[in-house]
Amino acid sequence: MSPPTPSLAHPEAPRTITVLGSTGSIGTQTIELLEAEPERFKVRALVAGRKAGLLAQQAIKLRAEFAVVADTAVYAELRDALAGTGIEAAAGTDAVVHAASLEADWTMAAITGAAGLASTLAAIKRGASVGLANKEALVCAGDVMLRAVKEAGATLLPVDSEHNAIFQSMADGNRGAVEKIILTASGGPFRTFTLEQMARVTPEAALRHPVWSMGAKISIDSATMMNKGLEVIEAARLFDLDASLIEVLIHPQSVIHGMVYYQDGSVLAQLGSPDMRIPIAHTLAWPRRMATASRRLDLAAVSRLEFSAPDLERFPALRIAREALQAGGGTPTILNAANEIAVEAFLQRQIGFLDIAGTVGRVLDQLGTPKADSLDDVIMLDDLARRTARNLMPARAA
């Protein structure tokens, strides 16, 4: 773990912040925490995809220095909304990377999917702390990212609730004494469905997560359990663990988010209400703590905690992701890219729910295990996997 940045060592100094993906689910919850303690934070830059109106509101309220939309088509809307405020407006992919490159003590990397890779790398190369909510960047370019972290002396702070739980449970630094870790999963909305039932589910049903409030892509990934597969890959890289030491348990109550088994027989776990503001706040204030308005956990009201092994026949995405991790090289890059295309196709009703994992599996079979030693390799494989996925998707019956 890298040493704290100067503003962390001196709590009286406001901590400078950049939020990549400020108008998404994770981003808006981060903004909520920043608004609650304005004297504690100074916002350098806010970046959004195309929600120019909301971005302008956030930037004005937090007195940000810089606001960027990735979509150049909405630049005029952002520019006009910020006219006279002194906040600089910009648009386009280069502007997004520039915003991530601005000096800041802490950056939230919450741009969903491979689209967030370049900006996340730019933030890492500054050598400060990065709250990593974009697991796909670490999945598709893990070796490249971790090399950049080491070279820059940056600190990756996991925002995913499960990885944040493991991070907290390893806080004493005894990683060499770890026997295994467990990532928990709610099981999603189709935990008890048969394959026949899942074949008929709609995007609307898949988006209704029984526990968490999340964006569309991650909600579908949760429903297929690809999200948990991506998290296994992310955990292997974040905590430098062999895949055999990472287990997954279905835990419908979503109270225990992660557990660490130690060689002395101890098991340390992090518990909390299923509210992403908790892990966001942990990384935002790290190595200290900050208050949140999250509902406090009432174990008496919860009454019981249930656990079971995942069913890999009904949820093959988890198995496919593990196989990609074991294969190594550029295989996780292919997995992530093919999954993004398949999820979008399902949301557009072009393929069925079960076709998501099926498409990813076919792409992996066709493209094999190429290398991914550089960012150029990753970008090339990502593009190839996306084109292959589009070609291999089954036609949806009328």
XYZ file of C-alpha atoms in Angstrom:
398
model
C 0.000 0.000 0.000
C 1.370 3.409 -0.956
C 1.742 6.112 1.740
C -1.073 8.631 2.212
C -1.011 11.750 0.074
C -0.107 15.047 1.833
C -3.679 16.210 2.401
C -4.448 12.898 4.101
C -1.512 13.395 6.425
C -2.856 16.897 7.256
C -6.615 16.633 7.772
C -7.020 20.412 8.116
C -6.209 20.854 4.410
C -9.156 20.286 2.047
C -8.687 17.192 -0.049
C -8.713 17.836 -3.800
C -11.106 15.604 -5.723
C -11.880 14.579 -9.301
C -14.919 12.453 -10.149
C -14.897 10.521 -13.419
C -18.469 9.474 -14.156
C -20.134 11.985 -11.832
C -23.665 11.581 -13.235
C -23.842 7.786 -12.993
C -25.009 5.736 -10.017
C -21.652 5.677 -8.203
C -20.868 9.223 -9.261
C -24.074 10.773 -7.927
C -23.603 9.019 -4.581
C -20.043 10.342 -4.449
C -21.366 13.836 -5.154
C -23.856 13.423 -2.292
C -21.008 12.685 0.125
C -18.974 15.640 -1.145
C -21.953 17.969 -0.726
C -22.395 16.833 2.881
C -18.903 18.061 3.887
C -17.965 20.892 1.498
C -15.302 22.253 3.831
C -13.444 18.943 3.714
C -13.130 18.669 -0.077
C -12.197 20.874 -3.028
C -13.399 19.624 -6.414
C -10.983 19.948 -9.327
C -12.920 18.239 -12.114
C -16.199 16.467 -12.815
C -16.626 14.251 -15.881
C -19.842 12.843 -17.355
C -20.903 11.012 -20.483
C -23.679 13.149 -21.934
C -25.862 14.416 -19.055
C -24.748 18.013 -19.473
C -27.548 19.543 -17.402
C -26.923 17.415 -14.328
C -23.171 17.826 -14.681
C -23.540 21.618 -14.725
C -25.688 21.516 -11.587
C -23.100 19.389 -9.799
C -20.213 21.576 -10.888
C -21.926 24.789 -9.778
C -22.992 23.397 -6.403
C -19.524 22.007 -5.638
C -17.677 24.961 -7.210
C -15.667 22.670 -9.452
C -12.866 24.114 -11.557
C -13.450 21.969 -14.639
C -16.452 20.116 -16.116
C -16.257 17.731 -19.077
C -18.747 15.764 -21.153
C -17.432 12.887 -23.267
C -20.138 13.427 -25.896
C -19.242 16.495 -27.964
C -22.852 16.765 -29.163
C -23.930 18.162 -25.781
C -20.992 20.517 -25.296
C -23.005 23.632 -26.147
C -25.563 22.766 -23.474
C -22.819 22.405 -20.858
C -21.017 25.575 -21.969
C -24.194 27.648 -21.835
C -25.212 26.251 -18.429
C -21.816 27.200 -16.984
C -21.565 30.621 -18.644
C -20.497 33.254 -16.127
C -19.651 30.763 -13.370
C -15.897 30.678 -13.970
C -16.054 26.899 -14.385
C -14.176 25.724 -17.473
C -16.196 23.487 -19.803
C -14.848 20.986 -22.322
C -15.916 17.930 -24.305
C -14.501 14.878 -26.027
C -12.297 11.933 -25.133
C -9.099 13.993 -24.981
C -10.763 16.402 -22.556
C -11.846 13.470 -20.357
C -8.262 12.202 -20.153
C -7.016 15.754 -19.497
C -9.451 16.091 -16.579
C -8.198 12.805 -15.135
C -4.630 14.077 -15.471
C -5.227 17.211 -13.387
C -3.492 17.237 -10.023
C -5.866 15.866 -7.362
C -5.391 13.940 -4.133
C -8.191 11.477 -4.894
C -9.986 10.459 -8.078
C -13.175 8.438 -8.341
C -12.890 6.195 -11.411
C -16.530 5.376 -12.127
C -16.839 5.503 -15.904
C -18.491 2.182 -16.730
C -16.815 -0.396 -18.918
C -13.699 -0.292 -21.080
C -14.547 3.341 -21.925
C -13.103 4.301 -18.542
C -9.708 2.685 -19.142
C -7.780 5.648 -20.574
C -8.981 8.132 -17.950
C -8.377 5.686 -15.103
C -4.820 5.112 -16.321
C -4.290 8.870 -16.577
C -5.359 9.287 -12.937
C -3.132 6.419 -11.816
C -0.097 7.902 -13.559
C -0.395 10.980 -11.341
C 0.598 8.785 -8.410
C -2.259 9.739 -6.091
C -5.192 7.753 -4.675
C -7.775 6.305 -7.057
C -11.142 5.027 -5.868
C -11.690 2.218 -8.344
C -15.353 1.618 -9.160
C -14.679 0.669 -12.778
C -13.807 -3.012 -12.340
C -13.796 -3.536 -16.099
C -10.647 -1.429 -16.482
C -8.740 -3.721 -14.129
C -10.252 -6.805 -15.776
C -9.438 -5.873 -19.364
C -6.056 -4.235 -18.719
C -4.980 -5.615 -15.355
C -1.272 -6.070 -16.088
C -1.033 -2.654 -17.727
C -2.854 -0.938 -14.866
C -0.949 -2.636 -12.065
C 2.352 -1.840 -13.760
C 1.289 1.815 -13.936
C 0.292 1.766 -10.247
C 3.714 0.442 -9.277
C 5.627 2.871 -11.477
C 3.667 5.911 -10.260
C 3.431 4.893 -6.599
C -0.335 5.270 -6.796
C -2.867 3.770 -4.377
C -5.852 1.785 -5.649
C -8.766 1.909 -3.219
C -11.493 -0.599 -4.171
C -15.011 0.845 -4.252
C -16.894 -2.343 -5.152
C -18.579 -3.375 -1.910
C -17.040 -6.857 -1.959
C -13.485 -5.741 -2.661
C -13.790 -2.890 -0.216
C -14.880 -5.456 2.395
C -11.787 -7.565 1.677
C -9.606 -4.444 1.774
C -10.979 -3.524 5.202
C -10.638 -7.098 6.463
C -6.959 -7.095 5.457
C -6.288 -3.765 7.155
C -3.782 -5.286 9.598
C -1.433 -6.007 6.691
C -1.091 -9.759 7.294
C -1.745 -10.746 3.670
C 0.812 -13.532 3.844
C -1.363 -15.280 6.432
C -4.472 -15.352 4.226
C -5.856 -18.818 3.447
C -8.665 -17.642 1.187
C -11.171 -14.872 0.631
C -14.904 -15.056 0.001
C -16.863 -12.638 -2.152
C -20.573 -12.684 -1.480
C -23.331 -12.300 -4.076
C -27.003 -11.576 -3.584
C -27.852 -14.000 -6.386
C -29.674 -11.285 -8.333
C -33.340 -11.251 -9.338
C -33.295 -14.767 -10.821
C -31.587 -16.618 -7.986
C -34.366 -19.238 -7.804
C -35.342 -19.285 -11.497
C -35.003 -22.343 -13.680
C -33.172 -22.151 -17.003
C -36.534 -22.261 -18.757
C -37.764 -19.270 -16.747
C -34.558 -17.325 -17.357
C -34.852 -17.892 -21.099
C -38.033 -15.785 -21.041
C -37.013 -12.884 -18.791
C -37.189 -9.309 -20.048
C -34.697 -6.472 -19.646
C -37.140 -4.788 -17.257
C -37.154 -7.840 -14.982
C -33.356 -8.146 -15.102
C -32.952 -4.492 -14.144
C -35.020 -4.917 -10.941
C -32.304 -5.948 -8.527
C -33.781 -7.239 -5.252
C -31.227 -5.526 -3.001
C -28.912 -2.998 -4.651
C -29.634 0.176 -6.617
C -27.235 0.190 -9.561
C -26.824 1.289 -13.163
C -28.226 -0.729 -16.084
C -25.053 -2.531 -17.146
C -24.028 -3.675 -13.685
C -27.624 -4.705 -12.905
C -27.650 -7.054 -15.899
C -24.199 -8.357 -14.954
C -25.544 -9.070 -11.473
C -28.501 -10.955 -12.924
C -26.212 -13.191 -15.048
C -23.577 -13.324 -12.263
C -20.989 -12.092 -14.750
C -20.523 -9.256 -12.289
C -19.261 -11.743 -9.726
C -16.993 -13.328 -12.325
C -15.488 -9.936 -13.120
C -15.064 -9.380 -9.385
C -13.128 -12.650 -9.031
C -10.718 -11.427 -11.704
C -10.502 -8.015 -10.058
C -9.838 -9.561 -6.631
C -7.046 -11.752 -8.001
C -5.323 -8.645 -9.326
C -6.067 -6.245 -6.480
C -4.929 -8.597 -3.745
C -2.374 -10.649 -5.715
C -4.173 -13.928 -5.024
C -4.345 -17.148 -6.998
C -7.807 -17.889 -8.350
C -7.999 -21.008 -6.169
C -7.993 -18.769 -3.061
C -11.048 -16.785 -4.151
C -14.486 -18.252 -3.466
C -18.003 -16.985 -4.101
C -21.028 -17.578 -1.875
C -24.647 -16.631 -2.529
C -25.841 -14.488 0.373
C -29.330 -13.090 -0.372
C -29.419 -10.695 2.584
C -26.306 -8.811 1.333
C -25.217 -8.046 4.891
C -21.744 -9.633 4.800
C -19.936 -8.238 1.773
C -16.661 -10.130 2.019
C -14.700 -12.437 4.313
C -11.040 -13.254 4.808
C -9.956 -16.598 6.234
C -6.593 -16.552 8.038
C -4.264 -19.448 8.754
C -4.856 -19.212 12.516
C -8.546 -20.035 11.985
C -9.795 -16.456 12.280
C -12.374 -15.171 9.814
C -12.674 -11.404 9.436
C -15.693 -9.993 7.657
C -17.098 -6.571 6.834
C -20.827 -6.089 7.403
C -23.110 -3.239 6.504
C -26.372 -2.261 4.888
C -26.416 -2.716 1.102
C -25.634 0.917 0.356
C -22.795 1.959 -1.959
C -22.294 5.165 -0.002
C -20.534 3.080 2.655
C -17.624 1.803 0.530
C -17.480 5.101 -1.377
C -17.123 6.988 1.905
C -14.487 4.551 3.126
C -12.281 5.221 0.102
C -13.062 8.938 0.016
C -11.905 9.472 3.620
C -9.244 6.727 3.760
C -7.301 6.169 5.962
C -9.819 7.916 8.198
C -13.624 7.633 8.301
C -16.472 9.977 7.482
C -20.156 10.035 8.341
C -22.833 8.827 5.921
C -26.613 8.866 6.014
C -26.700 5.132 5.294
C -29.224 3.027 7.171
C -27.509 1.396 10.151
C -27.402 -2.385 10.167
C -29.884 -3.983 12.580
C -28.897 -7.624 12.944
C -31.873 -8.414 15.144
C -34.187 -7.207 12.399
C -32.253 -9.173 9.769
C -32.649 -12.211 12.024
C -30.923 -14.751 9.768
C -28.035 -14.882 7.324
C -28.112 -17.481 4.543
C -25.282 -18.796 2.371
C -25.094 -21.262 -0.502
C -22.772 -22.198 -3.339
C -23.526 -20.670 -6.765
C -25.144 -22.894 -9.397
C -22.744 -22.828 -12.346
C -25.179 -24.596 -14.634
C -27.818 -21.886 -14.311
C -25.220 -19.108 -14.063
C -22.382 -20.155 -16.407
C -20.978 -16.612 -16.602
C -19.182 -17.138 -13.293
C -17.496 -20.306 -14.609
C -16.591 -18.604 -17.895
C -14.979 -15.689 -16.051
C -12.923 -18.034 -13.864
C -11.715 -19.862 -16.958
C -10.704 -16.550 -18.521
C -8.717 -15.650 -15.401
C -6.937 -19.015 -15.479
C -6.163 -18.656 -19.186
C -4.579 -15.257 -18.615
C -3.068 -13.066 -21.295
C -5.701 -11.131 -23.179
C -8.520 -13.553 -22.371
C -10.088 -11.351 -19.660
C -9.977 -8.442 -22.130
C -11.971 -10.506 -24.614
C -14.387 -11.622 -21.888
C -15.131 -8.071 -20.807
C -15.578 -6.667 -24.314
C -17.815 -9.519 -25.488
C -19.921 -9.199 -22.354
C -20.432 -5.454 -22.845
C -21.697 -6.053 -26.384
C -23.949 -8.932 -25.319
C -25.441 -6.979 -22.400
C -26.246 -4.033 -24.638
C -27.832 -6.385 -27.195
C -30.022 -7.882 -24.472
C -31.078 -4.441 -23.273
C -32.029 -3.643 -26.879
C -34.020 -6.933 -27.049
C -31.775 -8.282 -29.802
C -30.861 -11.450 -27.883
C -32.287 -13.401 -24.963
C -31.020 -13.362 -21.391
C -29.274 -16.742 -21.632
C -27.643 -15.644 -24.889
C -25.448 -13.182 -22.970
C -23.198 -15.840 -21.446
C -23.554 -17.996 -24.555
C -22.236 -15.207 -26.771
C -19.304 -14.503 -24.456
C -18.380 -18.192 -24.437
C -18.419 -18.417 -28.241
C -16.207 -15.342 -28.590
C -13.684 -16.749 -26.129
C -13.618 -20.073 -27.975
C -12.978 -18.357 -31.302
C -10.302 -15.874 -30.202
C -8.257 -18.127 -27.913
C -5.590 -16.747 -25.556
C -3.705 -13.885 -27.208
C -1.226 -11.674 -25.372
C -2.093 -8.286 -23.879
C 1.250 -6.850 -22.795
C 0.570 -3.225 -23.690
C -2.282 -0.755 -23.872
C -2.197 -1.074 -27.658
C -2.691 -4.842 -27.311
C -5.651 -4.278 -25.008
C -7.285 -1.750 -27.332
C -6.816 -4.047 -30.343
C -8.252 -7.069 -28.532
C -11.138 -5.074 -27.129
C -12.123 -3.951 -30.637
C -11.685 -7.441 -32.099
C -13.783 -9.040 -29.358
C -16.584 -6.516 -29.854
C -16.713 -7.135 -33.603
C -16.599 -10.886 -33.062
C -19.396 -10.727 -30.497
C -21.646 -8.855 -32.907
C -21.001 -11.502 -35.552
C -21.609 -14.458 -33.225
C -24.775 -13.278 -31.503
C -27.770 -15.494 -32.290
C -30.733 -14.070 -34.151
C -33.645 -13.410 -31.789
C -36.787 -15.308 -32.701
C -39.774 -13.096 -33.410
